C-alpha positions as a Python dict, from the first residue, in 0.01 Angstrom:
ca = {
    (1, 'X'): (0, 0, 0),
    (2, 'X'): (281, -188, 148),
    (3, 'X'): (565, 57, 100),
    (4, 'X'): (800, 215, 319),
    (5, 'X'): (1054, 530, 231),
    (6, 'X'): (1297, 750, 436),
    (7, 'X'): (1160, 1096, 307),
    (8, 'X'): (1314, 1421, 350),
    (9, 'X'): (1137, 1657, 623),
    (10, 'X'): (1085, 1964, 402),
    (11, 'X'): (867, 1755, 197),
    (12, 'X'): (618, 1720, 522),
    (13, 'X'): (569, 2088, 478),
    (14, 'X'): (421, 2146, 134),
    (15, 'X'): (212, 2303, -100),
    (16, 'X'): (61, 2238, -405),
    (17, 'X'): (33, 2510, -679),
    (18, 'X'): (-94, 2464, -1035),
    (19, 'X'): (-107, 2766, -1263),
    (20, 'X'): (-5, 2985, -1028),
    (21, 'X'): (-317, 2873, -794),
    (22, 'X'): (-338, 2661, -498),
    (23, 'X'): (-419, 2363, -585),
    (24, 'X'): (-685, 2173, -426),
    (25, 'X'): (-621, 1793, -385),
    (26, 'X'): (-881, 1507, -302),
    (27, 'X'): (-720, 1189, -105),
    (28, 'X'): (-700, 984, -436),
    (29, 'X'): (-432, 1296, -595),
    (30, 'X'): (-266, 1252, -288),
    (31, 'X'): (-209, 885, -269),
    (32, 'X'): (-72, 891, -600),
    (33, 'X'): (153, 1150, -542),
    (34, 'X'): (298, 917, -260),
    (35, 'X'): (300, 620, -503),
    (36, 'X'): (481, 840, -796),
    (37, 'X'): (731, 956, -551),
    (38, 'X'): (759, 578, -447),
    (39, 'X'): (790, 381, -775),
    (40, 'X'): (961, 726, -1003),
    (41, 'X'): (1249, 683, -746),
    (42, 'X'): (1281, 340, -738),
    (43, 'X'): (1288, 297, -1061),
    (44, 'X'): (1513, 610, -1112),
    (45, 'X'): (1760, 437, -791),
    (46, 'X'): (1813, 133, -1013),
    (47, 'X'): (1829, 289, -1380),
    (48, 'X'): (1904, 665, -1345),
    (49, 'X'): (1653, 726, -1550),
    (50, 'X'): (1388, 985, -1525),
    (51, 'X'): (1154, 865, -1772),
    (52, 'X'): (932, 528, -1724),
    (53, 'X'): (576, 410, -1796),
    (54, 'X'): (341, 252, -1544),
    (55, 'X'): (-23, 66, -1677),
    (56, 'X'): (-306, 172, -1425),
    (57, 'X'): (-341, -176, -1357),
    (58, 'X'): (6, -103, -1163),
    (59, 'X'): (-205, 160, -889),
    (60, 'X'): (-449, -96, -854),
    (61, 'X'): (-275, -397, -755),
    (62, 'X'): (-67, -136, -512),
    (63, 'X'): (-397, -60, -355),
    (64, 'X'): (-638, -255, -155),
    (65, 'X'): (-921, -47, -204),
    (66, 'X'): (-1141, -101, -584),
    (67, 'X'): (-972, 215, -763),
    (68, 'X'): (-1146, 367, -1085),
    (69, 'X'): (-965, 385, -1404),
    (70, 'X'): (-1122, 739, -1503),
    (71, 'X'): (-1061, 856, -1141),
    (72, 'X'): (-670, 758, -1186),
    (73, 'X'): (-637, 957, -1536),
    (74, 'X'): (-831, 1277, -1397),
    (75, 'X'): (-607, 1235, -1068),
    (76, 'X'): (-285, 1179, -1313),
    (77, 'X'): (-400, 1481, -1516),
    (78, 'X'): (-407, 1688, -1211),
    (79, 'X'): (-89, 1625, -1084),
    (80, 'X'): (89, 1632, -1396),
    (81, 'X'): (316, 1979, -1423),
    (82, 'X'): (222, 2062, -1036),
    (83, 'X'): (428, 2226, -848),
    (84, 'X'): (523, 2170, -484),
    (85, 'X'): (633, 2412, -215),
    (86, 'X'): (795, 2236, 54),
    (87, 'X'): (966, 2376, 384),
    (88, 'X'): (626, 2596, 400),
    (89, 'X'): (710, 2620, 782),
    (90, 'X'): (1078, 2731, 709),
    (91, 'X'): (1205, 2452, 938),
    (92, 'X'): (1508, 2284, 825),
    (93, 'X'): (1805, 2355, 618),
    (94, 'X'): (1843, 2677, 529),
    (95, 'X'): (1525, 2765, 619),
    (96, 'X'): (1396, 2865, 266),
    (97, 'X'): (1085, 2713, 53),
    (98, 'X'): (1186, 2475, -202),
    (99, 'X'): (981, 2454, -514),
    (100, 'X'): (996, 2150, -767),
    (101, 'X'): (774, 2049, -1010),
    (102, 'X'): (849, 1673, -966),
    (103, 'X'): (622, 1539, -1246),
    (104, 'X'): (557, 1522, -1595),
    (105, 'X'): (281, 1283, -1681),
    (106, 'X'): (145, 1144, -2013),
    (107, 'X'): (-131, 963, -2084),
    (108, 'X'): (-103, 658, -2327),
    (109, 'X'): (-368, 619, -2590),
    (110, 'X'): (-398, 342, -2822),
    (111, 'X'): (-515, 494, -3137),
    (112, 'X'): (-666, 117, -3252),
    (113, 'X'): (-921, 109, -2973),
    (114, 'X'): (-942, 433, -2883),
    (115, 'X'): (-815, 353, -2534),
    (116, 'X'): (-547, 399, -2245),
    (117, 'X'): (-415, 149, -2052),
    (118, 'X'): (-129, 341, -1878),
    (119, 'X'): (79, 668, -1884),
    (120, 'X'): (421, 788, -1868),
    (121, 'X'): (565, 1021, -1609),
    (122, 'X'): (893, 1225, -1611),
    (123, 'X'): (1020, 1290, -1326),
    (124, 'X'): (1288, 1576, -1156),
    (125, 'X'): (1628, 1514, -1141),
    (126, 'X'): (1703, 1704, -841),
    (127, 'X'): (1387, 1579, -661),
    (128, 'X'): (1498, 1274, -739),
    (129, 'X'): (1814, 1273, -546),
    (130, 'X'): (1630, 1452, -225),
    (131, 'X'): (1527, 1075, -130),
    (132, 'X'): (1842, 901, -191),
    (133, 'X'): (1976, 984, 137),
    (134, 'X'): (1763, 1181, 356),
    (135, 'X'): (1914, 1351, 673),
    (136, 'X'): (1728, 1295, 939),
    (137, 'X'): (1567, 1008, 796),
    (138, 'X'): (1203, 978, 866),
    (139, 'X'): (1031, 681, 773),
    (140, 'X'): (708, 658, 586),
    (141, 'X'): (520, 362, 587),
    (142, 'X'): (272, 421, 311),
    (143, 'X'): (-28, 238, 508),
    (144, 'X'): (-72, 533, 727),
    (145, 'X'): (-153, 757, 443),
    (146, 'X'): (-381, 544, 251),
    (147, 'X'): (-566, 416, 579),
    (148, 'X'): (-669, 772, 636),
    (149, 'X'): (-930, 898, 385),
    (150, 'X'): (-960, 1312, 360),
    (151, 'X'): (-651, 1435, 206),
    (152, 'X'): (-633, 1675, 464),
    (153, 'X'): (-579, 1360, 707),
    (154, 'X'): (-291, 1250, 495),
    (155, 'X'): (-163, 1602, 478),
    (156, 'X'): (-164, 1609, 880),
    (157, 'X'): (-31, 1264, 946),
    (158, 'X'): (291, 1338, 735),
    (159, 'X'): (292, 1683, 953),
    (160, 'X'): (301, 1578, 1258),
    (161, 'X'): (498, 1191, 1192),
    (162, 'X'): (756, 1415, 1089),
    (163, 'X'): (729, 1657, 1428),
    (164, 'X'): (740, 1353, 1594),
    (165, 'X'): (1081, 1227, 1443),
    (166, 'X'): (1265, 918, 1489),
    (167, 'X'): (1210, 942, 1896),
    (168, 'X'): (967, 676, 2133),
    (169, 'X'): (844, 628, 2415),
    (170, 'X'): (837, 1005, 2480),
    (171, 'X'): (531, 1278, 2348),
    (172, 'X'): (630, 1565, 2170),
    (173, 'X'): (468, 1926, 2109),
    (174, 'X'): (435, 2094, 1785),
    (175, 'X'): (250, 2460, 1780),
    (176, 'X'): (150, 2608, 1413),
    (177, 'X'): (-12, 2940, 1311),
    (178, 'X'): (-382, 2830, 1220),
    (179, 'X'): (-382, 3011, 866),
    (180, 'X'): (-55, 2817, 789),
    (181, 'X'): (-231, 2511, 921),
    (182, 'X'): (-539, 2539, 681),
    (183, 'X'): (-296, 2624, 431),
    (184, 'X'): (-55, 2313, 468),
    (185, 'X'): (-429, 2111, 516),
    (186, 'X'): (-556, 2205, 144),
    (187, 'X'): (-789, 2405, 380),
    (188, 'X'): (-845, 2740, 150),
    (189, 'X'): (-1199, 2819, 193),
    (190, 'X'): (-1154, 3189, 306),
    (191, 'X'): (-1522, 3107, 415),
    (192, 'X'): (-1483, 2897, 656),
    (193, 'X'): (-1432, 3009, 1005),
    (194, 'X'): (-1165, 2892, 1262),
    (195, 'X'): (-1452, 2745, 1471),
    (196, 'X'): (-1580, 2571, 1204),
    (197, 'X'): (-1220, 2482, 1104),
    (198, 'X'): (-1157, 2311, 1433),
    (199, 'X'): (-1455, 2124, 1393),
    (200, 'X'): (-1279, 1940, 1055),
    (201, 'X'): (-955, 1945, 1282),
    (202, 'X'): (-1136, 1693, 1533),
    (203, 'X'): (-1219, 1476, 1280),
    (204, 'X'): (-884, 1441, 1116),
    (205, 'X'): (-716, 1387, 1453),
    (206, 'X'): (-1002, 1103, 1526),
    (207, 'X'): (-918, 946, 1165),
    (208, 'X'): (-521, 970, 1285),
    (209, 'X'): (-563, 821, 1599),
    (210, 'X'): (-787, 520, 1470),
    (211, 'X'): (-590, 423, 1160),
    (212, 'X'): (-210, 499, 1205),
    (213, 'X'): (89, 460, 1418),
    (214, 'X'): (97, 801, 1641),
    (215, 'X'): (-162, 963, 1869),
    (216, 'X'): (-235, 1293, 1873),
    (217, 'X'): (-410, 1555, 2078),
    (218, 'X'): (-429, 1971, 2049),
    (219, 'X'): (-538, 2255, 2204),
    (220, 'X'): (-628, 2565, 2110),
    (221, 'X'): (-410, 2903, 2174),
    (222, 'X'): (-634, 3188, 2233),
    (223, 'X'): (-452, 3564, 2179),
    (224, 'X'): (-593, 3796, 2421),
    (225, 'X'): (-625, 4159, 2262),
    (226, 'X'): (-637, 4524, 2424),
    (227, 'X'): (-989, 4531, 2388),
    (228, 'X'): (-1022, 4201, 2611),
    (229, 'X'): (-1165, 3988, 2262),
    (230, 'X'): (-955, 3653, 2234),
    (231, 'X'): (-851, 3528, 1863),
    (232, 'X'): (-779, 3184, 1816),
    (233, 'X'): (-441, 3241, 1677),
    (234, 'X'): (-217, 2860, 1713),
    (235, 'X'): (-277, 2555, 1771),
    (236, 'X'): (-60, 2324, 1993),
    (237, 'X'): (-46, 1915, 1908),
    (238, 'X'): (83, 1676, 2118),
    (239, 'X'): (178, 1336, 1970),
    (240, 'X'): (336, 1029, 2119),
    (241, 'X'): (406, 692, 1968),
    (242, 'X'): (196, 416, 1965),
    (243, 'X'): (293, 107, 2130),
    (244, 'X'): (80, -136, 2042),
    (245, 'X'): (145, -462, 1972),
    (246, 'X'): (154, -589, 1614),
    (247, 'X'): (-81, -849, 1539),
    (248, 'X'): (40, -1086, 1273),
    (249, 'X'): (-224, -1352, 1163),
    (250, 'X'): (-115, -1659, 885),
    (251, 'X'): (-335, -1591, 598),
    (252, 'X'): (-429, -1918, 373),
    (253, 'X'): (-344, -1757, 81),
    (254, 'X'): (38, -1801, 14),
    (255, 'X'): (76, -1469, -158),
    (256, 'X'): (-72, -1276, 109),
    (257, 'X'): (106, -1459, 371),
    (258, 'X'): (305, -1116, 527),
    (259, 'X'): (569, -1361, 783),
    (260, 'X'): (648, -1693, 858),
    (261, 'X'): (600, -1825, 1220),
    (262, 'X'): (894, -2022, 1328),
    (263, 'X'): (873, -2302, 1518),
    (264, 'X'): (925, -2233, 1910),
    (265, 'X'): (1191, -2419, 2088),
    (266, 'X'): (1172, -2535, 2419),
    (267, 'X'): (1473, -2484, 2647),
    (268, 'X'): (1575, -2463, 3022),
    (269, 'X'): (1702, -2130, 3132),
    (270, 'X'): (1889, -2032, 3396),
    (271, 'X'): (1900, -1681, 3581),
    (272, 'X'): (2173, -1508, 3810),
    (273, 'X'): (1947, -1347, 4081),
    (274, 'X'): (2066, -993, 3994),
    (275, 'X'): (1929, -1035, 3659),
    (276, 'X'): (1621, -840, 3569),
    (277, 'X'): (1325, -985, 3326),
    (278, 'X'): (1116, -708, 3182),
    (279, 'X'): (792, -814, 3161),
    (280, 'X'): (566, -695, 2863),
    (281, 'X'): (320, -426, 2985),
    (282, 'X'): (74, -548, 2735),
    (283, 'X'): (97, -924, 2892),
    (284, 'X'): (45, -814, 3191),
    (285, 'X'): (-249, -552, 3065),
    (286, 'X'): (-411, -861, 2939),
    (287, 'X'): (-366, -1072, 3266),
    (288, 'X'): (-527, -841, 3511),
    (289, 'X'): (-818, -806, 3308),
    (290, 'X'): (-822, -1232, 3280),
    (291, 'X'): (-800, -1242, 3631),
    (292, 'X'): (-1093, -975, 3717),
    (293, 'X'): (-1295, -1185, 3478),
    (294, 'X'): (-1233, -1504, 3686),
    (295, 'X'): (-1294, -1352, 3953),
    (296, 'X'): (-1650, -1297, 3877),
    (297, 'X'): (-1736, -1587, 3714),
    (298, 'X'): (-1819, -1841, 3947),
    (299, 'X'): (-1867, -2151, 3658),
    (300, 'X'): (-1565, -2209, 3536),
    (301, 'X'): (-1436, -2572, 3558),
    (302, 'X'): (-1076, -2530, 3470),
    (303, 'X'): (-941, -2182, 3532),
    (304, 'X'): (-653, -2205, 3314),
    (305, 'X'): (-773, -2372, 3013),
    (306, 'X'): (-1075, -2068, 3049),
    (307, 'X'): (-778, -1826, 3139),
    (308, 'X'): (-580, -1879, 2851),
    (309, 'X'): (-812, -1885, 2606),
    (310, 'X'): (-978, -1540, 2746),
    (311, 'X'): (-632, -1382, 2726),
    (312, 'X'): (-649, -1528, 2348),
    (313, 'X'): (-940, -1375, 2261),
    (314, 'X'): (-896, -1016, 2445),
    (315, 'X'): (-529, -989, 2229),
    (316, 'X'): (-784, -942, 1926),
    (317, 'X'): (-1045, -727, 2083),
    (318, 'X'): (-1024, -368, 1934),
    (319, 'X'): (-1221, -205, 2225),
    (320, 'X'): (-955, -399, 2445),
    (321, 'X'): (-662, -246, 2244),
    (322, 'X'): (-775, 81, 2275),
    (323, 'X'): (-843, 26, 2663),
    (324, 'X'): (-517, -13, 2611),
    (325, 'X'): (-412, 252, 2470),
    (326, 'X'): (-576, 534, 2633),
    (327, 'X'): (-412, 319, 2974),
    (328, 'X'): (-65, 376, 2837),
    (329, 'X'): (-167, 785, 2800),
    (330, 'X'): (-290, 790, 3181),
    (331, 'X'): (5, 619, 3284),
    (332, 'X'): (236, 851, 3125),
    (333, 'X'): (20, 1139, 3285),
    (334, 'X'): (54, 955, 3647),
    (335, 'X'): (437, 935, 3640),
    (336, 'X'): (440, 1329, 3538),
    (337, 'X'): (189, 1418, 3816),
    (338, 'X'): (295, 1195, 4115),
    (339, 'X'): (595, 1490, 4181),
    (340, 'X'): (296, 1641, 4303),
    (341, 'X'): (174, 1485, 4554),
    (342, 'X'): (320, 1668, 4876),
    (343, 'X'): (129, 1409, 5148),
    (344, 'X'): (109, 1021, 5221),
    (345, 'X'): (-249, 1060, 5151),
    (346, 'X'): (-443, 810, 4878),
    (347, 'X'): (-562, 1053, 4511),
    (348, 'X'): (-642, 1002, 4179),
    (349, 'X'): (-616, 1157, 3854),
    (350, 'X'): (-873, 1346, 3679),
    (351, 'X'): (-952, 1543, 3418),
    (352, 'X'): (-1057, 1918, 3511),
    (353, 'X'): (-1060, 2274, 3338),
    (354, 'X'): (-1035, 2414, 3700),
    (355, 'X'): (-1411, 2355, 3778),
    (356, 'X'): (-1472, 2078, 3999),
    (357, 'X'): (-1834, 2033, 3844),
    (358, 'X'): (-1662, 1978, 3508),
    (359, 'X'): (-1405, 1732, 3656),
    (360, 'X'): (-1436, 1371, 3580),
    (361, 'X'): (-1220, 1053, 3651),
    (362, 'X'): (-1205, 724, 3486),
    (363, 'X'): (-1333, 397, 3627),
    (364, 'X'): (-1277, 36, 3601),
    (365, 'X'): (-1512, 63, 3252),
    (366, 'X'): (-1328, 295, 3154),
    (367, 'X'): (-1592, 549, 3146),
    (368, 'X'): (-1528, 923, 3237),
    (369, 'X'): (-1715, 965, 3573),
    (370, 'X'): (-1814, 1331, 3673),
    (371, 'X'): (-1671, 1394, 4061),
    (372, 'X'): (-1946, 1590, 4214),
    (373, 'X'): (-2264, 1355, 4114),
    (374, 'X'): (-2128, 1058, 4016),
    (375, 'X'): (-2268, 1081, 3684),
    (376, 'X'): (-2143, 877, 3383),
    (377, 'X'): (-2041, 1077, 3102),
    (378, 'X'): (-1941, 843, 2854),
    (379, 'X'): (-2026, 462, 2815),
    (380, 'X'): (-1757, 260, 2613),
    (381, 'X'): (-1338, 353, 2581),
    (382, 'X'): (-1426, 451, 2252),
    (383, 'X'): (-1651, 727, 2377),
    (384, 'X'): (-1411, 787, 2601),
    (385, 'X'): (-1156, 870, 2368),
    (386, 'X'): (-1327, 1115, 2202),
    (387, 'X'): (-1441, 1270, 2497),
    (388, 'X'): (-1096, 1322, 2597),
    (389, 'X'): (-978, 1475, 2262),
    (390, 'X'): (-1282, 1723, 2262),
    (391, 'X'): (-1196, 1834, 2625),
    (392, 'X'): (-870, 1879, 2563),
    (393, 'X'): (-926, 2099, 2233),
    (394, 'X'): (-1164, 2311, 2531),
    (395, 'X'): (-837, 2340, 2747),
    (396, 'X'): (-878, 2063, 3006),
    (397, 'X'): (-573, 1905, 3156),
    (398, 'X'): (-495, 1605, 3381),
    (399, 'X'): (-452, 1666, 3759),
    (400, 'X'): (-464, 1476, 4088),
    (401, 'X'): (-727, 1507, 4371),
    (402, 'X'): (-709, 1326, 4694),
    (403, 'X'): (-940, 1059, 4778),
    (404, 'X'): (-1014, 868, 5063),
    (405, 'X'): (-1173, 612, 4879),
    (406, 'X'): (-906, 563, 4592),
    (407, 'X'): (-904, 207, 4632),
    (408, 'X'): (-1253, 240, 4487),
    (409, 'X'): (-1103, 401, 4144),
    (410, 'X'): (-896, 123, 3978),
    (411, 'X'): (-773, 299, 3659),
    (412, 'X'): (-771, 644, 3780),
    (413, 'X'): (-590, 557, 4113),
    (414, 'X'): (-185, 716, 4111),
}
């Protein structure tokens, strides 16, 4: 769904009641929620009205997944005359919880055939006019939501984009009460354990991290009683900014075509020698992995024709983009641990819970490498990744160790 809104933060923090009860949503009731707050205001922006009918053949083309019509009237009857809490976390304004019951939804029956074909929807004034002019302005971009499936994704990506506010380059912390958590999730099951609750939570950060623009880590935050029993009682997210590179591709299709590509004019530059270039760190990601792949290949006829068109085809690669990524993270971690380092002496970075038989460091594969034995714990980034994220739920952290041989450790080397 190729949308993008500035929404108000309160609205991160919400929810949903219906006769009193909460509520339970499925990702479908939740996407459309996001579309009627899209299209309600935009048509409402333009006409200042509050009233306006949609056909169901309007959700679909917004969508790129196959939607069902019966699954978009019993989603539409769900949401219509719901109520929303919002500010649930008491975080902004005045810190109060707003309540609004933003929509009023008909369906459309033609009495000929027996059918419906669409619906109309009524919509709040007041709720209206909360997206006219957000302060601070977050922005939404609509693909995040619908690329993430459970609604309790959804729920946690709006979360913790809004934590994460309109700063970059820098990661941010955000620490909530678990039972609010599950709450703000859709996660009511009073059966359902926090063990077994942070279980879910691993998979809805894994679903974040895979399919929208932040990544996110937690940890859990144990309470320590008299009696010398810990309770889980908070959990602490870190999220930073992804800075990937978009990758635009020229469809065939006119209609789908999302940008033009202008044509690229050559010219001769000249530079003062005080001036400084900044180099993309991506380019340059790419290049030393071009050149450790020439230099192990001992066929190649011409080097840069082969060069280049390497370099072409690891911009594409998604375990190469995720190398990437997780290379960006240790970087960040090197600059905050090199303070540190109190000797001339070569070290590393690892990743410990104290134990040096559980610490590990990262090689050249980018495989997590246990210290003591030498034993490979995971065997692809993508394992990797997820190895990371479960250790750091467990309370690991990143550290340094000196090495002698740190010319041996390529990624993990500060």
């Amino acid at each position: 769904m190729n949308y993008k809104k500035n929404f108000p933060n309160w609205l991160a923090q919400s929810v949903f009641i219906k006769n009193g009860d909460i509520e339970v949503l499925n990702g479908l009731d939740y996407d459309l929620f996001l579309w009627l707050i899209y299209n309600t205001h935009h048509h409402y922006f333009k006409t200042k009205k509050l009233s306006t009918e949609f056909l169901y053949t309007d959700i679909k083309e917004s969508f790129e997944k196959s939607l069902n019509t019966d699954s978009i009237k019993k989603s539409l009857v769900k949401l219509n005359g719901m109520s929303v809490m919002m500010n649930c976390l008491k975080s902004y304004g005045d810190k109060k919880i707003k309540e609004a019951t933003p929509f009023r939804i008909k369906l459309l029956v033609d009495e000929e055939v027996n059918k419906s074909h669409g619906f109309t929807v009524t919509t709040n004034e007041a709720f209206m006019k909360s997206f006219d002019n957000p302060n601070p302005k977050v922005t939404l971009d609509y693909n995040n939501t619908t690329n993430v499936k459970s609604v309790s994704s959804k729920l946690l990506y709006l979360l913790l984009r809004d934590a994460y506010g309109k700063y970059k380059d820098v990661k941010r912390n955000r620490i909530i009460d678990i039972y609010d958590l599950k709450e703000l999730l859709n996660e009511i099951n009073e059966e359902t354990t926090n063990s077994q609750f942070v279980v879910k939570l691993k998979k809805y950060v894994k679903s974040i991290n895979s399919n929208t623009d932040i990544y996110v880590t937690f940890q859990k935050m144990m309470k320590l009683h008299h009696n010398g029993k810990k309770e889980m009682e908070k959990i602490k997210f870190t999220i930073s900014l992804k800075s990937l590179p978009v990758l635009v591709t020229q469809k065939k299709n006119s209609k789908d075509t999302l940008s033009v590509e202008k044509p690229i004019e050559e010219m001769a530059e000249t530079v003062d020698a005080d001036t400084v270039i900044e180099t993309d760190p991506f380019e340059e990601f790419l290049d030393s992995k071009v050149k450790e792949i020439v230099k192990n290949r001992h066929d190649i006829k011409n080097i840069e024709a082969f060069s280049k068109s390497t370099k072409n085809n690891l911009r594409v690669k998604e375990d190469v983009l995720s190398e990437y990524s997780f290379y960006q993270m240790m970087d960040d971690e090197k600059k905050k641990l090199k303070p540190k380092i109190q000797n001339n002496q070569p070290h590393i970075v690892i990743l410990t819970n104290g134990n040096p038989y559980c610490s590990c460091y990262v090689n050249e594969k980018y495989q997590f490498v246990n210290i003591i034995d030498i034993k490979i714990q995971t065997s692809n980034v993508n394992e990797t990744i997820e190895f990371f994220e479960n250790k750091m739920v467990d309370g690991y952290y990143w550290d340094i160790l000196q090495s002698d041989q740190s010319d041996k450790f390529n990624v993990a080397r500060i």
